[in-house]
Structure formats: structure tokens, C-alpha cells
Amino acid sequence: MLGFVRTDNDALVSCLGDPHRTVAAYRELLRRKEDALGAIRAGLSHESAAVREGCCRLLDHLVDTDSMGLLIAMADDLDARVRIAAFHALACDRCKGDTCAPGADQVLEPALRHLAADPDAGVRARAAELVGKFAHTDARAVAALQACCAQDPSPAVRKKAGWYAPGGSIYERTAHA
């Protein structure tokens, strides 16, 4: 099956770190849904950053409340790609709705910290999306987005923060949501 020597969930998670097998492993783990969650959660502590990133991306789609704390911890991973995937999974509501989307009490503090000081512009951009979710309800989010608009060294991050800050297109569109 799938051309792998082993197809158990743990083996498939390890294959997320192999560029030749990552797509097939990702698709199969996604297909297995809840049956693969234990192995995916365990993969968040794998030595390979590619495996940890793939597990964050999988958890974005296989969303459950038991994984939120682990995803929040991944926002402090040493690898920027993992932090980006974790922030995306925490901010993206496409699959989550209100079912298990994390609240400000869980995610705002790490998002504010990374928006202000992460060395990677991609991470700051994803953090801006997460901070932006709370711009209508938390003054700290508004202040952080406005500071980012004025001071971030990356024009792309300043622009994205502007979308979520008061007066920005996303802020206005979500004002009555």
C-alpha cells in the first residue's frame, strides 16, 4: 500500500520528513483522520522540523480541542517553518468555525510576542493574522497591530497588520461578524 515498507501511523508521520514521500504520507494521514491523531501529536516532538511542520499542517485540518495546547507550544519552535504552520493552524477558521477555535486567553499572548519580536517576517505575518482575530475585542491586539503597521521592518508584514488594524479591509469586513 502506498509503496511504503511500513504504513502504520508512526511510520507515515516519519515520512513527512522525506521529500519524496511527504505528499503521499500527508494525504494518507489526512484520510485516516482521528485514527492518526495520536501519531500526529507525537510527531510534534520529532527531531525533524519538516515532520513537525507537517504535523502542524495536519492538525489544521484534523482539528480537535486536545491538540490546541500542543499547537500553541509549537508557536515557540526553533524552526520558522514550524512556527508559521502552527500560527496558521491556530488562526485559520476555515475548518474550525467556533467548535474548537482557541480563545484569546490561550493564544493572544504568544501571538503578540511573536508579532513584536520574531526574527522571521513570515512568522510575524502569521502572528498578525492571529492577533487580528481579536482586534474587535482586545485593546492589546489593536495596539500591537498599529505598532506593527508603523514599525515592522517588513513592508509585507506592515501591510498585513494594516488589514487587521482598525480601518483595514479585514477589520472592517469582520466588524459585525
Backbone as JSON, one array per atom type, in Angstrom:
{
  "sequence": "MLGFVRTDNDALVSCLGDPHRTVAAYRELLRRKEDALGAIRAGLSHESAAVREGCCRLLDHLVDTDSMGLLIAMADDLDARVRIAAFHALACDRCKGDTCAPGADQVLEPALRHLAADPDAGVRARAAELVGKFAHTDARAVAALQACCAQDPSPAVRKKAGWYAPGGSIYERTAHA",
  "N": [[0.83, -1.19, 0.0], [0.61, 2.19, -0.84], [3.3, 2.14, -1.51], [5.12, 2.11, 0.57], [7.35, 0.71, 2.99], [6.47, 0.34, 5.6], [3.24, 1.09, 6.86], [2.03, 2.0, 9.11], [0.7, 4.46, 11.38], [2.73, 5.88, 12.81], [5.0, 5.43, 11.23], [4.2, 6.67, 8.86], [4.01, 9.33, 9.75], [6.74, 9.83, 10.23], [7.58, 9.78, 7.59], [6.81, 12.24, 6.69], [8.99, 13.84, 6.8], [10.51, 13.15, 4.64], [11.27, 14.23, 1.54], [10.48, 12.89, -0.79], [8.39, 11.31, -0.08], [6.61, 12.72, 1.4], [4.18, 13.95, 0.48], [2.43, 11.82, -0.2], [2.35, 10.53, 2.28], [1.25, 12.55, 3.9], [-1.3, 12.88, 2.73], [-2.39, 10.34, 3.21], [-2.39, 10.21, 6.02], [-4.15, 12.31, 6.53], [-6.44, 11.25, 5.4], [-6.92, 9.17, 7.18], [-7.78, 10.43, 9.41], [-9.12, 10.84, 12.65], [-8.03, 8.46, 13.59], [-5.33, 8.68, 13.21], [-4.5, 10.7, 14.86], [-3.09, 10.45, 17.37], [-0.48, 9.65, 16.62], [0.19, 11.82, 15.04], [0.14, 13.94, 16.88], [2.27, 13.07, 18.5], [4.28, 13.36, 16.64], [4.81, 16.06, 16.71], [6.93, 16.45, 18.38], [9.06, 15.44, 17.07], [12.42, 15.0, 15.83], [12.93, 16.09, 13.33], [12.37, 19.07, 11.63], [10.75, 19.29, 9.38], [8.94, 17.2, 9.73], [7.66, 18.04, 12.08], [6.51, 20.42, 11.12], [4.77, 19.37, 9.13], [3.04, 17.92, 10.76], [1.82, 20.01, 12.19], [0.47, 21.22, 10.05], [-1.28, 19.14, 9.38], [-2.8, 19.03, 11.74], [-4.16, 21.38, 11.48], [-6.21, 20.71, 9.79], [-7.31, 18.4, 10.9], [-8.72, 19.12, 13.21], [-8.97, 19.4, 16.73], [-9.9, 19.8, 20.14], [-8.13, 18.75, 22.0], [-5.62, 18.97, 20.87], [-4.93, 21.62, 20.81], [-3.34, 22.89, 22.85], [-0.86, 21.73, 22.33], [-0.37, 22.7, 19.74], [-0.19, 25.43, 20.31], [2.14, 25.46, 21.82], [3.92, 24.85, 19.77], [4.24, 27.23, 18.5], [6.47, 28.36, 19.52], [8.57, 26.95, 18.46], [11.9, 26.14, 17.34], [12.32, 26.29, 14.6], [11.42, 28.33, 11.92], [9.58, 27.64, 9.9], [7.97, 25.78, 11.15], [6.85, 27.34, 13.17], [5.36, 29.11, 11.59], [3.5, 27.33, 10.4], [2.2, 26.49, 12.72], [1.06, 28.91, 13.7], [-0.64, 29.45, 11.57], [-2.4, 27.25, 11.72], [-3.58, 27.81, 14.17], [-4.84, 30.24, 13.69], [-6.49, 29.94, 11.45], [-9.8, 29.64, 10.54], [-11.26, 28.22, 8.77], [-11.69, 25.41, 8.78], [-12.49, 25.1, 11.36], [-14.5, 26.79, 12.53], [-16.49, 27.8, 15.25], [-16.12, 25.68, 16.84], [-13.75, 24.59, 18.08], [-11.99, 26.66, 18.11], [-9.26, 28.38, 19.39], [-9.29, 30.54, 22.26], [-8.66, 34.02, 23.15], [-7.42, 34.03, 25.63], [-5.77, 31.84, 25.48], [-4.15, 32.05, 23.14], [-3.46, 34.68, 22.46], [-1.36, 35.98, 23.85], [1.14, 34.55, 23.1], [0.98, 35.14, 20.35], [1.09, 37.95, 20.26], [3.66, 38.34, 21.27], [5.28, 37.14, 19.3], [4.54, 38.63, 17.07], [5.63, 41.09, 17.7], [8.38, 40.54, 17.99], [9.52, 38.34, 16.61], [12.17, 36.94, 14.71], [11.68, 36.21, 12.08], [10.04, 37.24, 9.19], [7.87, 35.96, 7.96], [6.75, 34.51, 10.06], [5.97, 36.62, 11.71], [4.01, 37.74, 10.06], [2.06, 35.7, 10.01], [1.48, 35.68, 12.72], [0.29, 38.16, 12.91], [-2.16, 37.66, 11.66], [-3.37, 36.01, 13.55], [-3.42, 37.67, 15.83], [-5.04, 39.62, 14.76], [-7.56, 38.4, 14.79], [-8.56, 39.11, 17.22], [-8.89, 41.79, 17.29], [-11.24, 43.23, 17.48], [-12.05, 42.86, 20.02], [-10.07, 43.11, 21.96], [-7.97, 45.41, 23.37], [-5.2, 45.24, 23.46], [-4.55, 43.8, 21.19], [-5.27, 45.57, 19.14], [-3.47, 47.7, 19.67], [-1.01, 46.37, 19.26], [-1.18, 45.65, 16.54], [-1.33, 48.17, 15.34], [1.16, 49.23, 16.12], [2.81, 47.46, 14.77], [2.13, 48.07, 12.13], [3.3, 50.57, 11.93], [6.01, 50.16, 12.53], [7.23, 47.68, 11.77], [9.94, 46.0, 10.19], [9.46, 44.77, 7.76], [7.82, 45.39, 4.75], [5.7, 43.79, 3.81], [4.7, 42.58, 6.13], [3.9, 44.83, 7.55], [1.85, 45.68, 5.86], [0.04, 43.49, 5.99], [-0.62, 43.54, 8.74], [-1.93, 45.97, 8.73], [-4.29, 45.35, 7.39], [-5.73, 44.07, 9.35], [-5.89, 45.87, 11.4], [-7.76, 48.6, 12.96], [-9.73, 50.26, 10.57], [-8.62, 48.92, 8.48], [-9.05, 46.6, 5.7], [-9.84, 43.9, 6.35], [-10.46, 44.18, 9.03], [-12.66, 45.93, 8.87], [-14.45, 44.37, 7.36], [-14.97, 42.29, 9.12], [-16.18, 43.47, 11.23], [-18.85, 43.26, 12.07], [-19.25, 40.63, 12.34]],
  "CA": [[0.0, 0.0, 0.0], [1.31, 3.47, -0.95], [4.7, 1.96, -1.84], [5.94, 2.26, 1.77], [7.66, -0.54, 3.66], [5.53, 0.31, 6.72], [2.17, 2.07, 6.68], [1.39, 2.38, 10.36], [0.65, 5.91, 11.54], [4.04, 6.42, 13.22], [5.89, 5.4, 10.06], [3.74, 7.71, 7.93], [4.43, 10.62, 10.31], [8.18, 9.97, 9.95], [7.74, 10.04, 6.15], [6.6, 13.67, 6.41], [10.31, 14.45, 6.69], [11.16, 12.66, 3.42], [10.67, 14.99, 0.44], [9.92, 12.01, -1.83], [7.23, 10.59, 0.44], [5.8, 13.57, 2.27], [2.83, 14.22, -0.04], [1.61, 10.61, -0.04], [2.15, 10.3, 3.72], [0.33, 13.59, 4.37], [-2.65, 12.55, 2.25], [-2.88, 9.14, 3.88], [-2.69, 10.58, 7.4], [-5.35, 13.13, 6.48], [-7.54, 10.31, 5.12], [-7.16, 8.35, 8.38], [-8.44, 11.33, 10.37], [-8.92, 10.66, 14.1], [-7.21, 7.28, 13.86], [-3.92, 9.05, 13.14], [-4.21, 11.86, 15.73], [-2.06, 10.16, 18.37], [0.84, 9.68, 15.97], [0.44, 13.2, 14.59], [0.52, 14.7, 18.08], [3.62, 12.64, 18.88], [5.2, 13.91, 15.64], [5.15, 17.45, 17.02], [8.2, 16.47, 19.09], [10.04, 14.75, 16.21], [13.67, 15.76, 15.63], [12.9, 16.74, 12.02], [11.47, 20.23, 11.52], [9.77, 19.01, 8.32], [7.91, 16.36, 10.33], [6.87, 18.9, 12.98], [5.7, 21.31, 10.28], [3.7, 18.57, 8.53], [2.07, 17.61, 11.81], [1.04, 21.24, 12.42], [-0.45, 21.38, 8.92], [-2.33, 18.13, 9.53], [-3.69, 19.42, 12.83], [-5.02, 22.46, 10.99], [-7.38, 20.08, 9.17], [-7.87, 17.39, 11.81], [-8.8, 19.96, 14.4], [-9.62, 18.91, 17.94], [-9.52, 20.62, 21.3], [-6.99, 18.15, 22.71], [-4.36, 19.32, 20.21], [-4.68, 23.07, 20.83], [-2.19, 23.21, 23.71], [0.35, 21.32, 21.62], [-0.15, 23.67, 18.66], [0.25, 26.69, 20.92], [3.55, 25.26, 22.16], [4.7, 24.85, 18.53], [4.49, 28.62, 18.11], [7.81, 28.69, 20.01], [9.54, 26.02, 17.89], [13.12, 26.78, 16.85], [12.27, 26.43, 13.14], [10.41, 29.31, 11.49], [8.52, 26.97, 9.12], [7.07, 25.15, 12.11], [6.09, 28.43, 13.81], [4.4, 29.59, 10.59], [2.42, 26.34, 10.3], [1.44, 26.5, 13.97], [0.22, 30.1, 13.73], [-1.71, 29.29, 10.59], [-3.39, 26.31, 12.28], [-4.3, 28.47, 15.28], [-5.62, 31.38, 13.2], [-7.4, 29.58, 10.36], [-11.12, 29.2, 10.99], [-11.97, 27.56, 7.67], [-12.12, 24.07, 9.2], [-12.82, 25.05, 12.78], [-15.68, 27.51, 12.99], [-16.35, 28.09, 16.67], [-16.1, 24.42, 17.54], [-12.62, 24.48, 18.99], [-11.05, 27.74, 17.87], [-8.73, 28.8, 20.7], [-9.64, 31.89, 22.68], [-7.58, 34.98, 23.41], [-6.7, 33.63, 26.85], [-4.8, 30.8, 25.14], [-3.23, 32.29, 22.02], [-3.11, 36.07, 22.18], [-0.04, 36.33, 24.4], [2.22, 34.15, 22.2], [0.87, 35.84, 19.07], [1.6, 39.31, 20.47], [5.11, 38.25, 21.45], [5.91, 36.85, 18.01], [4.29, 39.77, 16.18], [6.54, 42.17, 18.07], [9.82, 40.28, 18.09], [10.06, 37.16, 15.93], [13.13, 37.35, 13.68], [11.24, 35.81, 10.75], [8.9, 38.04, 8.72], [6.74, 35.07, 7.71], [6.13, 34.22, 11.35], [5.27, 37.85, 12.14], [2.81, 37.88, 9.23], [1.06, 34.75, 10.52], [1.08, 36.15, 14.05], [-0.63, 39.28, 12.68], [-3.48, 37.08, 11.39], [-3.94, 35.53, 14.81], [-3.71, 38.86, 16.64], [-6.17, 40.28, 14.11], [-8.83, 37.77, 15.2], [-9.01, 39.68, 18.49], [-8.82, 43.26, 17.18], [-12.53, 43.82, 17.86], [-12.39, 42.56, 21.41], [-8.96, 43.26, 22.89], [-7.19, 46.62, 23.08], [-3.79, 44.87, 23.23], [-4.44, 43.38, 19.8], [-5.29, 46.79, 18.33], [-2.2, 48.41, 19.88], [0.07, 45.61, 18.63], [-1.32, 45.76, 15.09], [-0.97, 49.54, 14.97], [2.61, 49.35, 16.27], [3.4, 46.69, 13.68], [1.93, 48.87, 10.91], [4.2, 51.71, 11.95], [7.42, 49.89, 12.82], [7.82, 46.41, 11.34], [10.9, 46.2, 9.11], [8.99, 44.17, 6.51], [6.62, 46.03, 4.16], [4.62, 42.81, 3.71], [4.12, 42.41, 7.46], [3.17, 46.08, 7.84], [0.62, 45.67, 5.06], [-0.89, 42.51, 6.55], [-1.11, 44.07, 10.02], [-2.87, 47.04, 8.38], [-5.58, 44.77, 7.03], [-6.43, 43.64, 10.56], [-5.99, 47.01, 12.32], [-8.92, 49.44, 12.7], [-9.66, 50.95, 9.29], [-8.16, 47.98, 7.46], [-10.12, 45.9, 4.98], [-10.35, 42.74, 7.08], [-11.09, 44.7, 10.25], [-13.98, 46.47, 8.51], [-15.3, 43.27, 6.91], [-15.33, 41.43, 10.25], [-16.68, 44.31, 12.33], [-20.17, 42.83, 12.55], [-19.33, 39.17, 12.19]],
  "C": [[0.87, 1.24, 0.0], [2.77, 3.34, -1.32], [5.64, 2.16, -0.66], [6.21, 0.87, 2.35], [6.69, -0.74, 4.82], [4.48, 1.4, 6.51], [1.43, 2.36, 7.97], [1.51, 3.89, 10.52], [2.0, 6.53, 11.91], [5.01, 6.47, 12.04], [5.5, 6.49, 9.06], [4.13, 9.1, 8.44], [5.91, 10.85, 10.04], [8.43, 10.3, 8.48], [7.45, 11.5, 5.79], [7.93, 14.41, 6.27], [11.08, 14.03, 5.44], [10.52, 13.36, 2.22], [10.03, 14.13, -0.65], [8.64, 11.32, -1.37], [6.25, 11.48, 1.19], [4.37, 13.77, 1.77], [1.94, 13.0, 0.16], [1.34, 10.33, 1.44], [1.14, 11.29, 4.29], [-1.1, 13.23, 3.98], [-3.23, 11.34, 2.98], [-3.22, 9.44, 5.34], [-3.96, 11.42, 7.48], [-6.59, 12.24, 6.24], [-7.91, 9.5, 6.37], [-7.81, 9.14, 9.52], [-8.08, 11.0, 11.82], [-8.05, 9.47, 14.44], [-5.72, 7.61, 13.88], [-3.53, 10.15, 14.13], [-3.11, 11.61, 16.76], [-0.66, 10.24, 17.78], [1.19, 11.09, 15.5], [0.85, 14.07, 15.77], [1.93, 14.35, 18.51], [4.66, 13.22, 17.91], [5.58, 15.35, 15.88], [6.47, 17.55, 17.8], [9.3, 15.74, 18.32], [11.28, 15.62, 16.03], [13.69, 16.54, 14.32], [11.89, 17.89, 12.01], [10.41, 19.99, 10.45], [8.64, 18.14, 8.86], [7.03, 17.21, 11.25], [5.98, 19.84, 12.19], [4.52, 20.55, 9.66], [2.63, 18.22, 9.54], [1.22, 18.83, 12.16], [0.03, 21.44, 11.3], [-1.59, 20.36, 8.99], [-3.32, 18.52, 10.62], [-4.57, 20.61, 12.46], [-6.31, 21.87, 10.42], [-8.07, 19.08, 10.08], [-8.02, 18.03, 13.19], [-9.52, 19.25, 15.54], [-9.1, 19.7, 19.13], [-8.32, 20.05, 22.04], [-5.64, 18.51, 22.11], [-4.0, 20.79, 20.34], [-3.47, 23.45, 21.67], [-0.88, 22.85, 23.04], [0.66, 22.28, 20.48], [0.35, 25.0, 19.19], [1.73, 26.59, 21.28], [4.44, 25.3, 20.92], [4.97, 26.26, 18.02], [5.87, 29.09, 18.58], [8.88, 27.73, 19.49], [10.76, 26.78, 17.37], [13.09, 27.07, 15.35], [11.12, 27.35, 12.73], [9.27, 28.65, 10.71], [7.5, 26.31, 10.04], [6.22, 26.22, 12.8], [5.02, 28.96, 12.86], [3.22, 28.63, 10.5], [1.56, 26.33, 11.56], [0.53, 27.72, 14.04], [-0.91, 30.01, 12.72], [-2.81, 28.38, 11.16], [-4.2, 26.96, 13.39], [-5.22, 29.58, 14.79], [-6.7, 30.99, 12.2], [-8.7, 29.02, 10.9], [-11.86, 28.39, 9.93], [-12.5, 26.2, 8.1], [-12.73, 24.06, 10.59], [-14.16, 25.68, 13.14], [-15.46, 27.88, 14.45], [-16.19, 26.82, 17.49], [-14.95, 24.34, 18.53], [-11.58, 25.55, 18.69], [-10.56, 28.25, 19.23], [-9.07, 30.25, 21.0], [-8.41, 32.74, 22.96], [-6.76, 34.58, 24.63], [-5.64, 32.58, 26.58], [-3.75, 31.26, 24.14], [-2.79, 33.74, 21.83], [-1.71, 36.42, 22.67], [1.11, 35.85, 23.51], [2.18, 34.86, 20.85], [1.41, 37.26, 19.18], [3.13, 39.3, 20.55], [5.81, 38.03, 20.11], [5.68, 37.99, 17.01], [5.3, 40.87, 16.45], [8.01, 41.82, 17.86], [10.34, 39.05, 17.35], [11.03, 37.61, 14.84], [12.7, 37.05, 12.25], [9.98, 36.59, 10.34], [7.67, 37.17, 8.45], [6.0, 34.71, 8.99], [5.36, 35.44, 11.84], [3.99, 38.04, 11.35], [1.71, 36.93, 9.7], [0.58, 35.16, 11.9], [0.1, 37.31, 13.91], [-2.04, 38.77, 12.4], [-4.15, 36.63, 12.68], [-4.29, 36.69, 15.73], [-4.94, 39.56, 16.08], [-7.52, 39.69, 14.46], [-9.41, 38.43, 16.44], [-9.04, 41.21, 18.48], [-10.13, 43.93, 17.58], [-12.84, 43.68, 19.34], [-11.28, 42.82, 22.42], [-8.09, 44.45, 22.48], [-5.71, 46.31, 22.84], [-3.57, 44.47, 21.78], [-4.4, 44.6, 18.89], [-3.96, 47.53, 18.45], [-1.04, 47.7, 19.18], [0.01, 45.72, 17.11], [-0.92, 47.16, 14.61], [0.54, 49.76, 15.08], [3.32, 48.62, 15.14], [3.28, 47.46, 12.36], [2.95, 50.0, 10.81], [5.67, 51.33, 11.97], [8.02, 48.63, 12.24], [8.78, 46.65, 10.18], [10.45, 45.65, 7.75], [7.75, 44.89, 5.98], [5.43, 45.06, 4.08], [3.93, 42.61, 5.06], [3.34, 43.66, 7.85], [1.84, 46.11, 7.11], [-0.4, 44.71, 5.65], [-1.46, 43.0, 7.88], [-2.14, 45.17, 9.77], [-4.23, 46.53, 7.99], [-6.42, 44.47, 8.26], [-6.62, 44.78, 11.57], [-7.26, 47.82, 12.0], [-8.72, 50.29, 11.43], [-9.21, 50.06, 8.16], [-9.3, 47.17, 6.87], [-10.68, 44.7, 5.75], [-11.03, 43.18, 8.37], [-12.51, 45.18, 9.94], [-14.95, 45.34, 8.12], [-15.78, 42.4, 8.07], [-15.94, 42.2, 11.42], [-18.01, 43.83, 12.89], [-20.36, 41.34, 12.43], [-19.54, 38.47, 13.5]]
}
